[in-house]
Coordinates of C-alpha atoms in Angstrom, one line a residue:
M1 CA 58.3 147.0 53.3
A2 CA 61.1 144.4 53.0
Q3 CA 62.4 146.4 50.1
T4 CA 62.4 149.5 51.9
I5 CA 64.1 147.9 54.8
N6 CA 66.7 146.5 52.6
N7 CA 67.5 149.9 50.9
Q8 CA 67.9 151.5 54.2
L9 CA 70.4 148.9 55.3
S10 CA 72.2 149.0 52.1
T11 CA 72.5 152.9 52.6
M12 CA 73.7 152.7 56.0
W13 CA 76.2 150.0 55.1
Y14 CA 77.5 151.9 52.2
G15 CA 77.7 155.1 54.5
F16 CA 79.6 153.2 57.0
A17 CA 82.0 151.6 54.5
E18 CA 82.8 155.2 53.1
S19 CA 83.4 156.5 56.7
I20 CA 86.0 153.7 57.4
P21 CA 88.8 155.6 56.3
S22 CA 87.8 158.8 58.2
L23 CA 87.3 156.7 61.3
S24 CA 90.7 155.0 60.9
I25 CA 92.4 158.4 60.7
A26 CA 90.5 159.6 63.5
L27 CA 91.5 156.7 65.6
I28 CA 95.0 157.2 64.6
L29 CA 94.9 160.8 65.7
L30 CA 93.5 159.7 69.1
M31 CA 96.4 157.5 69.4
V32 CA 98.9 160.0 68.7
T33 CA 96.9 162.4 71.1
G34 CA 97.6 159.8 73.8
I35 CA 101.2 159.8 73.2
I36 CA 101.4 163.5 72.8
A37 CA 99.7 164.1 76.1
S38 CA 102.0 161.5 77.9
F39 CA 105.0 163.6 76.5
A40 CA 103.2 166.9 77.4
V41 CA 102.8 165.8 81.1
K42 CA 106.5 164.8 81.2
I43 CA 107.6 168.1 79.9
A44 CA 105.5 170.0 82.2
D45 CA 106.7 167.9 85.1
R46 CA 110.2 168.7 84.2
L47 CA 109.5 172.4 83.9
I48 CA 107.6 172.4 87.3
G49 CA 110.2 170.3 89.1
K50 CA 112.6 173.2 88.8
T51 CA 110.0 175.4 90.7
E52 CA 108.8 175.4 94.4
L53 CA 105.0 174.7 93.7
R54 CA 103.2 172.6 96.0
P55 CA 102.5 169.0 95.1
S56 CA 98.7 169.6 94.7
L57 CA 99.3 172.6 92.2
R58 CA 101.7 170.4 90.1
N59 CA 99.0 167.7 89.8
L60 CA 96.4 170.3 88.9
I61 CA 98.8 171.8 86.1
E62 CA 99.8 168.2 84.7
T63 CA 95.9 167.3 84.8
L64 CA 94.9 170.7 82.8
V65 CA 97.8 169.8 80.3
K66 CA 96.7 166.5 79.6
L67 CA 93.1 167.6 79.4
G68 CA 93.9 170.4 76.9
V69 CA 95.9 167.9 74.7
W70 CA 92.9 165.7 74.8
L71 CA 90.3 168.1 74.1
L72 CA 92.3 169.4 71.2
G73 CA 92.9 165.7 69.9
W74 CA 89.1 165.0 69.9
F75 CA 88.1 168.2 68.2
I76 CA 90.5 167.4 65.3
A77 CA 89.2 163.9 65.1
A78 CA 85.7 165.0 65.1
I79 CA 86.6 167.4 62.2
V80 CA 88.1 164.4 60.2
V81 CA 85.0 162.2 60.7
F82 CA 82.4 165.3 60.2
P83 CA 84.2 167.6 57.8
D84 CA 81.3 170.1 58.0
L85 CA 81.9 170.4 61.6
T86 CA 83.1 174.0 62.7
F87 CA 84.6 175.2 65.8
G88 CA 81.6 177.5 66.3
S89 CA 79.1 174.7 65.6
L90 CA 81.1 172.5 68.1
I91 CA 81.2 175.0 70.8
A92 CA 77.4 175.6 70.5
G93 CA 76.7 171.8 70.8
L94 CA 79.0 171.6 73.8
G95 CA 77.3 174.3 75.3
I96 CA 73.7 172.8 75.0
G97 CA 75.2 169.4 76.1
A98 CA 77.0 171.0 79.1
V99 CA 73.8 172.3 80.4
A100 CA 72.2 168.9 80.3
I101 CA 75.2 167.1 81.8
G102 CA 75.7 169.7 84.3
F103 CA 72.1 168.9 85.8
A104 CA 72.7 165.3 85.5
F105 CA 76.3 165.5 86.9
Q106 CA 75.9 168.5 89.3
D107 CA 77.7 166.7 92.3
I108 CA 80.6 165.5 90.1
F109 CA 81.2 169.0 88.6
E110 CA 80.8 170.6 92.2
N111 CA 83.6 168.4 93.5
F112 CA 85.5 169.0 90.2
L113 CA 85.4 172.6 90.7
A114 CA 86.0 172.3 94.5
G115 CA 89.1 170.4 93.6
V116 CA 90.5 172.9 91.5
L117 CA 90.0 175.7 93.9
I118 CA 91.6 173.6 97.0
M119 CA 94.7 172.9 94.8
L120 CA 94.9 176.7 93.9
R121 CA 94.8 177.9 97.5
E122 CA 97.7 177.9 99.7
K123 CA 96.5 176.4 102.9
M124 CA 95.7 172.5 103.3
R125 CA 98.7 171.0 101.8
I126 CA 99.3 167.2 101.3
G127 CA 101.0 165.8 104.6
D128 CA 98.9 168.5 106.8
I129 CA 96.8 166.9 109.8
I130 CA 93.3 168.3 109.2
E131 CA 89.9 168.1 111.0
C132 CA 86.7 168.5 109.2
E133 CA 83.1 167.4 109.9
G134 CA 84.3 165.1 112.5
I135 CA 87.1 163.6 110.2
T136 CA 90.6 163.9 111.5
G137 CA 93.7 162.7 109.9
K138 CA 96.8 163.3 107.3
V139 CA 95.9 164.5 103.8
D140 CA 97.5 161.8 101.9
H141 CA 96.5 162.7 98.3
I142 CA 94.4 165.4 96.6
T143 CA 92.8 164.8 93.4
L144 CA 90.3 166.9 91.0
R145 CA 87.2 165.2 92.7
E146 CA 88.2 163.8 96.1
T147 CA 90.9 164.1 98.9
H148 CA 92.4 161.1 100.9
I149 CA 92.8 161.5 104.6
R150 CA 94.6 158.8 106.5
S151 CA 93.7 158.6 110.3
A152 CA 96.1 158.2 113.0
S153 CA 95.0 154.5 113.4
G154 CA 95.6 153.7 109.7
E155 CA 92.2 154.1 108.2
L156 CA 91.7 156.0 104.8
T157 CA 89.0 158.3 104.4
V158 CA 87.9 159.5 100.7
V159 CA 86.2 162.9 101.3
P160 CA 84.4 164.7 98.3
N161 CA 86.2 168.0 97.8
S162 CA 83.0 170.0 97.9
I163 CA 82.7 168.8 101.7
L164 CA 86.3 170.3 102.3
F165 CA 85.5 173.5 100.5
K166 CA 82.0 174.4 101.9
N167 CA 82.7 173.5 105.6
P168 CA 85.1 174.8 108.0
V169 CA 88.6 172.8 107.9
E170 CA 90.8 173.0 110.9
I171 CA 94.6 172.5 110.1
L172 CA 96.3 171.3 112.9
T173 CA 99.7 171.6 111.4
D174 CA 99.6 174.7 109.8
V175 CA 102.3 176.2 111.9
E176 CA 105.4 174.0 113.4
Q177 CA 104.0 174.6 117.2
R178 CA 100.6 175.3 118.8
C179 CA 99.2 175.7 122.3
H180 CA 98.5 172.5 124.5
T181 CA 96.5 172.7 127.8
V182 CA 96.2 170.6 130.9
V183 CA 94.1 171.1 134.1
V184 CA 95.9 170.5 137.5
G185 CA 94.0 170.5 140.8
V186 CA 95.6 171.0 144.2
A187 CA 93.9 170.6 147.8
Y188 CA 92.3 173.6 149.2
D189 CA 94.6 174.1 152.1
S190 CA 97.5 174.2 149.5
D191 CA 99.7 177.5 149.2
L192 CA 98.5 178.6 145.8
D193 CA 101.7 180.7 144.9
K194 CA 104.0 177.9 145.7
A195 CA 101.9 175.5 143.7
S196 CA 102.0 177.8 140.7
E197 CA 105.9 178.1 140.9
V198 CA 106.3 174.2 141.1
I199 CA 104.0 173.7 138.3
R200 CA 105.6 176.3 136.3
K201 CA 109.1 174.9 136.7
A202 CA 107.9 171.3 135.9
V203 CA 106.6 172.6 132.7
E204 CA 109.8 174.6 131.7
S205 CA 112.1 171.5 132.6
A206 CA 110.0 169.3 130.2
E207 CA 111.5 168.4 126.8
G208 CA 110.2 169.9 123.6
V209 CA 108.5 172.9 125.4
D210 CA 109.2 176.3 123.7
A211 CA 109.4 178.6 127.0
A212 CA 110.2 181.5 124.7
K213 CA 106.5 181.6 123.6
G214 CA 105.5 181.8 127.2
I215 CA 104.0 179.3 129.9
D216 CA 100.8 180.3 131.5
V217 CA 99.6 178.9 135.0
F218 CA 96.3 180.4 135.7
A219 CA 94.3 179.6 139.0
H220 CA 91.3 178.7 136.9
E221 CA 88.2 177.8 139.2
F222 CA 87.0 176.3 142.6
N223 CA 86.2 172.7 142.0
S224 CA 84.5 170.3 144.3
S225 CA 87.5 169.0 146.0
S226 CA 90.3 171.2 144.5
I227 CA 91.3 174.4 143.3
D228 CA 92.1 173.9 139.6
F229 CA 95.0 175.4 137.6
L230 CA 94.9 175.9 133.8
V231 CA 98.3 175.1 132.5
R232 CA 99.3 176.2 128.8
W233 CA 102.4 175.8 126.8
W234 CA 103.8 175.6 123.3
A235 CA 104.8 172.6 121.6
G236 CA 104.9 170.5 118.3
S237 CA 101.6 170.8 116.4
T238 CA 101.2 167.2 115.2
P239 CA 98.7 165.0 117.5
R240 CA 101.7 162.7 118.4
A241 CA 103.9 165.5 119.4
G242 CA 101.0 167.1 121.6
H243 CA 100.5 163.4 123.3
E244 CA 104.2 163.2 124.0
S245 CA 104.3 166.6 125.3
R246 CA 101.5 166.2 127.6
D247 CA 102.7 163.1 128.9
R248 CA 106.0 164.6 129.9
I249 CA 104.2 167.6 131.3
V250 CA 101.7 165.6 133.5
R251 CA 104.5 163.4 134.8
G252 CA 106.7 166.2 135.5
I253 CA 104.0 168.1 137.5
K254 CA 102.9 164.9 139.3
R255 CA 106.7 164.5 140.3
G256 CA 107.3 168.2 141.3
L257 CA 103.8 168.4 143.5
D258 CA 104.9 165.3 145.3
E259 CA 108.4 166.6 146.1
A260 CA 106.8 169.8 147.3
G261 CA 104.3 168.1 149.6
I262 CA 101.3 169.4 147.7
E263 CA 98.4 167.3 147.5
I264 CA 96.4 166.3 144.2
P265 CA 93.2 165.5 146.2
F266 CA 90.9 162.8 145.5
P267 CA 87.3 163.7 145.2
Y268 CA 85.9 164.5 148.5
I269 CA 82.2 164.5 149.7
T270 CA 81.0 166.3 152.7
H271 CA 77.6 165.6 154.2
T272 CA 76.0 168.4 156.4
F273 CA 72.9 167.4 158.5
K274 CA 70.7 170.2 159.8
D275 CA 69.3 168.2 162.8
K276 CA 71.1 166.1 165.1
V277 CA 71.7 162.5 164.0
P278 CA 70.9 159.9 166.7
L279 CA 73.8 157.6 166.9
G280 CA 72.0 155.1 169.3
N281 CA 73.1 154.1 172.8
V282 CA 76.9 153.3 173.5
D283 CA 77.6 150.5 176.2

């Protein structure tokens, strides 16, 4: 028994000793592959720099170049260590392994594929403000597995790419301007035509409003204490631009209505009694 174990250990040792030169050459090849991959990425970066490709697409191309060089390097190193290995047998082995790995790492590959498709499509670029599944913020970085979204208050949310690919994504900054709204209530005894004109002039005079795209002032509904106007205008598409524009609009409308003597009412409550209410004796 001991002799058998000794013979097996000796065989393994001699086999390892014989494979040391091949392993050394394979290790050198992998080191050279790393150097070549770095140079290939730099060359690709210089070539891409002369084009107008999106940053996310540039990252994808650089990643694919690096991945291609490394796959070729690993294949050559494997042939050096295992001379009987052929391209066909390697592909067959990779195919069987890919099925097993695919089941084990399904979510990772799903995010990887979603990342490639996100980088290829034209929408949702780095710097855009987006909203998806309750997450709102600026797209800081897109990788092959995840997207980094920075909220307005500074927090960073790392979102798996599959979430952004499978769910509706609202891109707030897809265009430079978007429509903003505010509701303004005036008293029931107000002249609605005059109130509408005052509101329109206040919006037109506000800074940053694109009057060429139209300003809408609609008598919207009968509220409990007021008649409400729905006011719509076009201004910057970022959340901050929207807040600043709405601030100027609200201040301007309040100022204009005050100068015109048009009341913005407080909530009124009217009590109606069907029977007479005894008030008691008055001395």
